[in-house]
Every structure is written in C-alpha cells, then in structure tokens.
C-alpha cells in the first residue's frame, strides 16, 4: 500500500480494522515519524533545517514562514498540512492519521494535543480505529495544554483558552474554554 492510498482510505472516515493492511501501513508510517521526530527533538537545528525536517515528516513542502519550538511529536506525519506563518510551540503532540489541516497565521500553544482517531466502542473491536480530520482555520490562537478531538473544525479568528478540551466545532471569531469547551464570548 502506498502512502497516497493510505491517505485516501483515511479520508473516507471508514472504520479501520485492527490488524488490517491499512493498520499495518499506519504502523509503518509511525516508525518513519518516530525517526524524523527523534532527529527534530534530539539535536539543535536552525530554521532551514527545521523546515526541511518538517517537509520530510509531512511529505509536503512546509513554507519558509513556518516556526516550531521542539520537542514535537506525531505518530504519522504524512497527514498534516500547514499554511503560512504557522507557529507550533514546544511539547505538541499530533495524532494526524485522520488528517490535520492548520491554515495561515495560526498559533499553537505549548503541549497542545490534536487527536484524529477514535477507537470502536464495541470491546470485541476495540483495536479498530475511526478517523476524522481536524481543521484549524486562519488566524486561530490555541492556548497551552489544549486538547482538540477528532472531527473538530475551529473557525477563522477563534481563540481556544488554555486547558480546554474541544470536542465540537468552534464558530469563527469566538473564544472557547473549559472541559468540554464552551463559548465564552464573541470577538
């Protein structure tokens, strides 16, 4: 299975059975992501080197305006897309098999977790995974220690307060916070 075939299957949102060829490809990609993130996290790299390593990790060109303070963790890498002028602060963990799109001018705070997979509720199929993408629109600010769950879209210009757990879509130009995240005010 090619990486493109894997990504196409993940984009369907269909159940991925544990032990299937798709699951095996997921594991193969995770090994490559571990290798690349170990390189990012365990040595100093200048800006150009970070751009090159993140481009290798994602399998797509990362714009020169991208910024990252390591460490950074992901268990796939190939299903992350970054816009321009994106900044990812240290300690972030992206589970991107279901797809993570981060548009232009987005700030992501320390220790943010973005999860795009869920497991089947039926215990006899617990190893099965259900992917759903996370989309973060332009000019979003995500505070420190935020968790964003699968299938969520965060609207343009929104702010997610530190420590929030986002389990549903966030309207544009709103501030959300809490567990689960709720609208605090409109910008």
Tab-separated table of C-alpha atoms in Angstrom:
chain	number	residue	atom	x	y	z
A	1	UNK	CA	0.000	0.000	0.000
A	2	UNK	CA	1.341	3.437	-0.920
A	3	UNK	CA	1.154	6.445	1.367
A	4	UNK	CA	-1.307	8.084	-1.041
A	5	UNK	CA	-3.556	5.018	-0.955
A	6	UNK	CA	-3.382	5.073	2.850
A	7	UNK	CA	-4.301	8.778	2.990
A	8	UNK	CA	-7.180	8.243	0.546
A	9	UNK	CA	-8.576	5.458	2.758
A	10	UNK	CA	-8.186	7.576	5.905
A	11	UNK	CA	-10.081	10.426	4.190
A	12	UNK	CA	-13.165	8.206	3.847
A	13	UNK	CA	-13.678	8.177	7.629
A	14	UNK	CA	-14.454	4.473	7.491
A	15	UNK	CA	-13.619	2.059	10.305
A	16	UNK	CA	-10.022	0.755	10.095
A	17	UNK	CA	-9.926	-2.805	11.490
A	18	UNK	CA	-7.043	-3.614	13.822
A	19	UNK	CA	-4.568	-5.930	12.091
A	20	UNK	CA	-5.706	-4.906	8.584
A	21	UNK	CA	-3.292	-3.845	5.792
A	22	UNK	CA	-4.301	-0.218	6.454
A	23	UNK	CA	-3.444	-0.651	10.132
A	24	UNK	CA	-0.074	-2.162	9.105
A	25	UNK	CA	0.648	0.860	6.851
A	26	UNK	CA	-0.254	3.133	9.774
A	27	UNK	CA	2.358	1.349	11.871
A	28	UNK	CA	4.970	1.611	9.083
A	29	UNK	CA	4.409	5.370	8.786
A	30	UNK	CA	4.634	5.745	12.566
A	31	UNK	CA	8.136	4.254	12.518
A	32	UNK	CA	9.262	6.842	9.964
A	33	UNK	CA	7.623	9.625	12.014
A	34	UNK	CA	9.439	8.442	15.143
A	35	UNK	CA	12.769	8.539	13.281
A	36	UNK	CA	12.206	12.072	11.993
A	37	UNK	CA	10.802	13.486	15.241
A	38	UNK	CA	13.726	11.971	17.152
A	39	UNK	CA	16.013	13.936	14.835
A	40	UNK	CA	13.996	17.125	15.365
A	41	UNK	CA	13.850	16.700	19.139
A	42	UNK	CA	17.341	15.493	19.995
A	43	UNK	CA	19.651	17.956	18.283
A	44	UNK	CA	19.745	21.678	17.611
A	45	UNK	CA	18.529	22.664	14.153
A	46	UNK	CA	18.490	26.073	12.526
A	47	UNK	CA	15.346	27.381	10.857
A	48	UNK	CA	16.156	25.962	7.421
A	49	UNK	CA	16.841	22.518	8.889
A	50	UNK	CA	13.515	22.558	10.769
A	51	UNK	CA	11.698	23.427	7.532
A	52	UNK	CA	13.462	20.555	5.722
A	53	UNK	CA	12.741	18.042	8.500
A	54	UNK	CA	9.084	19.060	8.769
A	55	UNK	CA	8.750	18.829	4.975
A	56	UNK	CA	10.208	15.309	5.123
A	57	UNK	CA	7.889	14.422	8.020
A	58	UNK	CA	4.731	15.658	6.272
A	59	UNK	CA	5.707	14.596	2.766
A	60	UNK	CA	4.763	18.092	1.569
A	61	UNK	CA	6.634	21.369	1.273
A	62	UNK	CA	6.400	23.369	4.506
A	63	UNK	CA	6.528	27.132	3.864
A	64	UNK	CA	9.634	29.008	4.991
A	65	UNK	CA	7.466	31.143	7.319
A	66	UNK	CA	6.659	28.084	9.488
A	67	UNK	CA	8.002	28.105	13.035
A	68	UNK	CA	8.489	25.297	15.555
A	69	UNK	CA	9.948	25.116	19.059
A	70	UNK	CA	10.756	21.441	19.685
A	71	UNK	CA	10.041	18.965	21.030
A	72	UNK	CA	7.288	17.953	18.632
A	73	UNK	CA	5.635	14.536	18.402
A	74	UNK	CA	3.459	12.805	15.843
A	75	UNK	CA	2.670	9.186	15.118
A	76	UNK	CA	2.201	9.563	11.355
A	77	UNK	CA	3.182	12.969	9.970
A	78	UNK	CA	2.041	12.366	6.415
A	79	UNK	CA	-1.491	13.699	7.028
A	80	UNK	CA	-0.540	17.143	8.397
A	81	UNK	CA	-0.805	20.238	6.205
A	82	UNK	CA	0.454	23.644	7.343
A	83	UNK	CA	-0.400	27.046	5.906
A	84	UNK	CA	1.863	30.088	6.007
A	85	UNK	CA	3.063	31.794	9.202
A	86	UNK	CA	2.090	28.883	11.446
A	87	UNK	CA	3.860	28.642	14.807
A	88	UNK	CA	3.872	25.441	16.876
A	89	UNK	CA	5.192	25.849	20.433
A	90	UNK	CA	7.055	23.162	22.350
A	91	UNK	CA	5.653	19.851	23.521
A	92	UNK	CA	2.830	19.493	20.990
A	93	UNK	CA	1.541	16.025	20.072
A	94	UNK	CA	-0.338	15.476	16.807
A	95	UNK	CA	-2.134	12.201	16.046
A	96	UNK	CA	-2.685	13.001	12.390
A	97	UNK	CA	-3.754	9.773	10.676
A	98	UNK	CA	-7.270	11.209	10.192
A	99	UNK	CA	-5.857	14.484	8.848
A	100	UNK	CA	-4.809	17.779	10.426
A	101	UNK	CA	-5.047	20.984	8.410
A	102	UNK	CA	-3.669	24.136	10.001
A	103	UNK	CA	-4.280	27.203	7.849
A	104	UNK	CA	-2.438	30.551	7.727
A	105	UNK	CA	-1.418	32.679	10.727
A	106	UNK	CA	-2.206	30.052	13.384
A	107	UNK	CA	-0.526	29.992	16.794
A	108	UNK	CA	-0.481	26.684	18.699
A	109	UNK	CA	0.491	26.866	22.382
A	110	UNK	CA	2.669	24.574	24.486
A	111	UNK	CA	1.629	20.945	24.928
A	112	UNK	CA	-1.341	21.035	22.566
A	113	UNK	CA	-2.745	17.596	21.660
A	114	UNK	CA	-4.637	17.089	18.405
A	115	UNK	CA	-6.243	13.649	18.062
A	116	UNK	CA	-7.843	12.459	14.801
A	117	UNK	CA	-8.536	8.830	15.699
A	118	UNK	CA	-11.043	7.179	17.962
A	119	UNK	CA	-11.447	3.502	18.845
A	120	UNK	CA	-14.537	1.381	18.344
A	121	UNK	CA	-16.919	1.302	21.311
A	122	UNK	CA	-17.545	-2.454	20.987
A	123	UNK	CA	-14.896	-4.183	23.167
A	124	UNK	CA	-14.579	-7.029	20.662
A	125	UNK	CA	-13.444	-4.448	18.061
A	126	UNK	CA	-11.537	-2.087	20.380
A	127	UNK	CA	-8.396	-2.211	18.184
A	128	UNK	CA	-10.411	-0.788	15.270
A	129	UNK	CA	-9.940	2.924	14.605
A	130	UNK	CA	-12.239	5.577	13.223
A	131	UNK	CA	-10.513	8.581	11.618
A	132	UNK	CA	-11.941	12.105	11.353
A	133	UNK	CA	-10.000	15.233	10.359
A	134	UNK	CA	-9.263	18.302	12.452
A	135	UNK	CA	-9.322	21.635	10.615
A	136	UNK	CA	-7.949	24.827	12.114
A	137	UNK	CA	-8.864	27.881	10.050
A	138	UNK	CA	-6.882	31.102	9.508
A	139	UNK	CA	-5.763	33.310	12.400
A	140	UNK	CA	-6.686	30.896	15.194
A	141	UNK	CA	-4.890	31.065	18.550
A	142	UNK	CA	-4.783	27.841	20.527
A	143	UNK	CA	-3.652	28.240	24.135
A	144	UNK	CA	-1.350	25.971	26.126
A	145	UNK	CA	-2.412	22.461	27.128
A	146	UNK	CA	-5.426	22.356	24.809
A	147	UNK	CA	-6.780	19.025	23.532
A	148	UNK	CA	-8.635	19.019	20.206
A	149	UNK	CA	-10.575	15.844	19.428
A	150	UNK	CA	-11.338	14.167	16.119
A	151	UNK	CA	-13.660	15.742	13.594
A	152	UNK	CA	-13.446	19.279	15.006
A	153	UNK	CA	-13.203	22.450	12.912
A	154	UNK	CA	-12.034	25.640	14.614
A	155	UNK	CA	-13.368	28.684	12.771
A	156	UNK	CA	-11.372	31.633	11.496
A	157	UNK	CA	-10.042	34.022	14.132
A	158	UNK	CA	-11.203	31.903	17.084
A	159	UNK	CA	-9.303	31.586	20.365
A	160	UNK	CA	-9.178	28.361	22.377
A	161	UNK	CA	-8.348	29.140	26.014
A	162	UNK	CA	-5.561	27.284	27.793
A	163	UNK	CA	-6.513	23.864	29.132
A	164	UNK	CA	-9.680	23.495	27.039
A	165	UNK	CA	-10.887	20.183	25.635
A	166	UNK	CA	-12.515	20.857	22.264
A	167	UNK	CA	-14.964	18.118	21.275
A	168	UNK	CA	-17.170	20.045	18.823
A	169	UNK	CA	-16.783	22.737	16.187
A	170	UNK	CA	-15.811	26.250	17.280
A	171	UNK	CA	-17.524	29.134	15.429
A	172	UNK	CA	-15.374	31.821	13.800
A	173	UNK	CA	-14.307	34.783	15.954
A	174	UNK	CA	-15.321	33.238	19.273
A	175	UNK	CA	-13.395	32.457	22.437
A	176	UNK	CA	-13.990	28.999	23.896
A	177	UNK	CA	-12.708	27.437	27.089
A	178	UNK	CA	-13.331	24.722	29.649
A	179	UNK	CA	-13.942	20.988	29.666
A	180	UNK	CA	-15.702	20.464	27.371
A	181	UNK	CA	-15.027	23.779	25.636
A	182	UNK	CA	-17.947	26.225	25.590
A	183	UNK	CA	-18.309	29.670	24.053
A	184	UNK	CA	-17.126	32.376	26.450
A	185	UNK	CA	-17.570	35.391	24.187
A	186	UNK	CA	-17.571	36.640	20.628
A	187	UNK	CA	-14.640	38.651	19.301
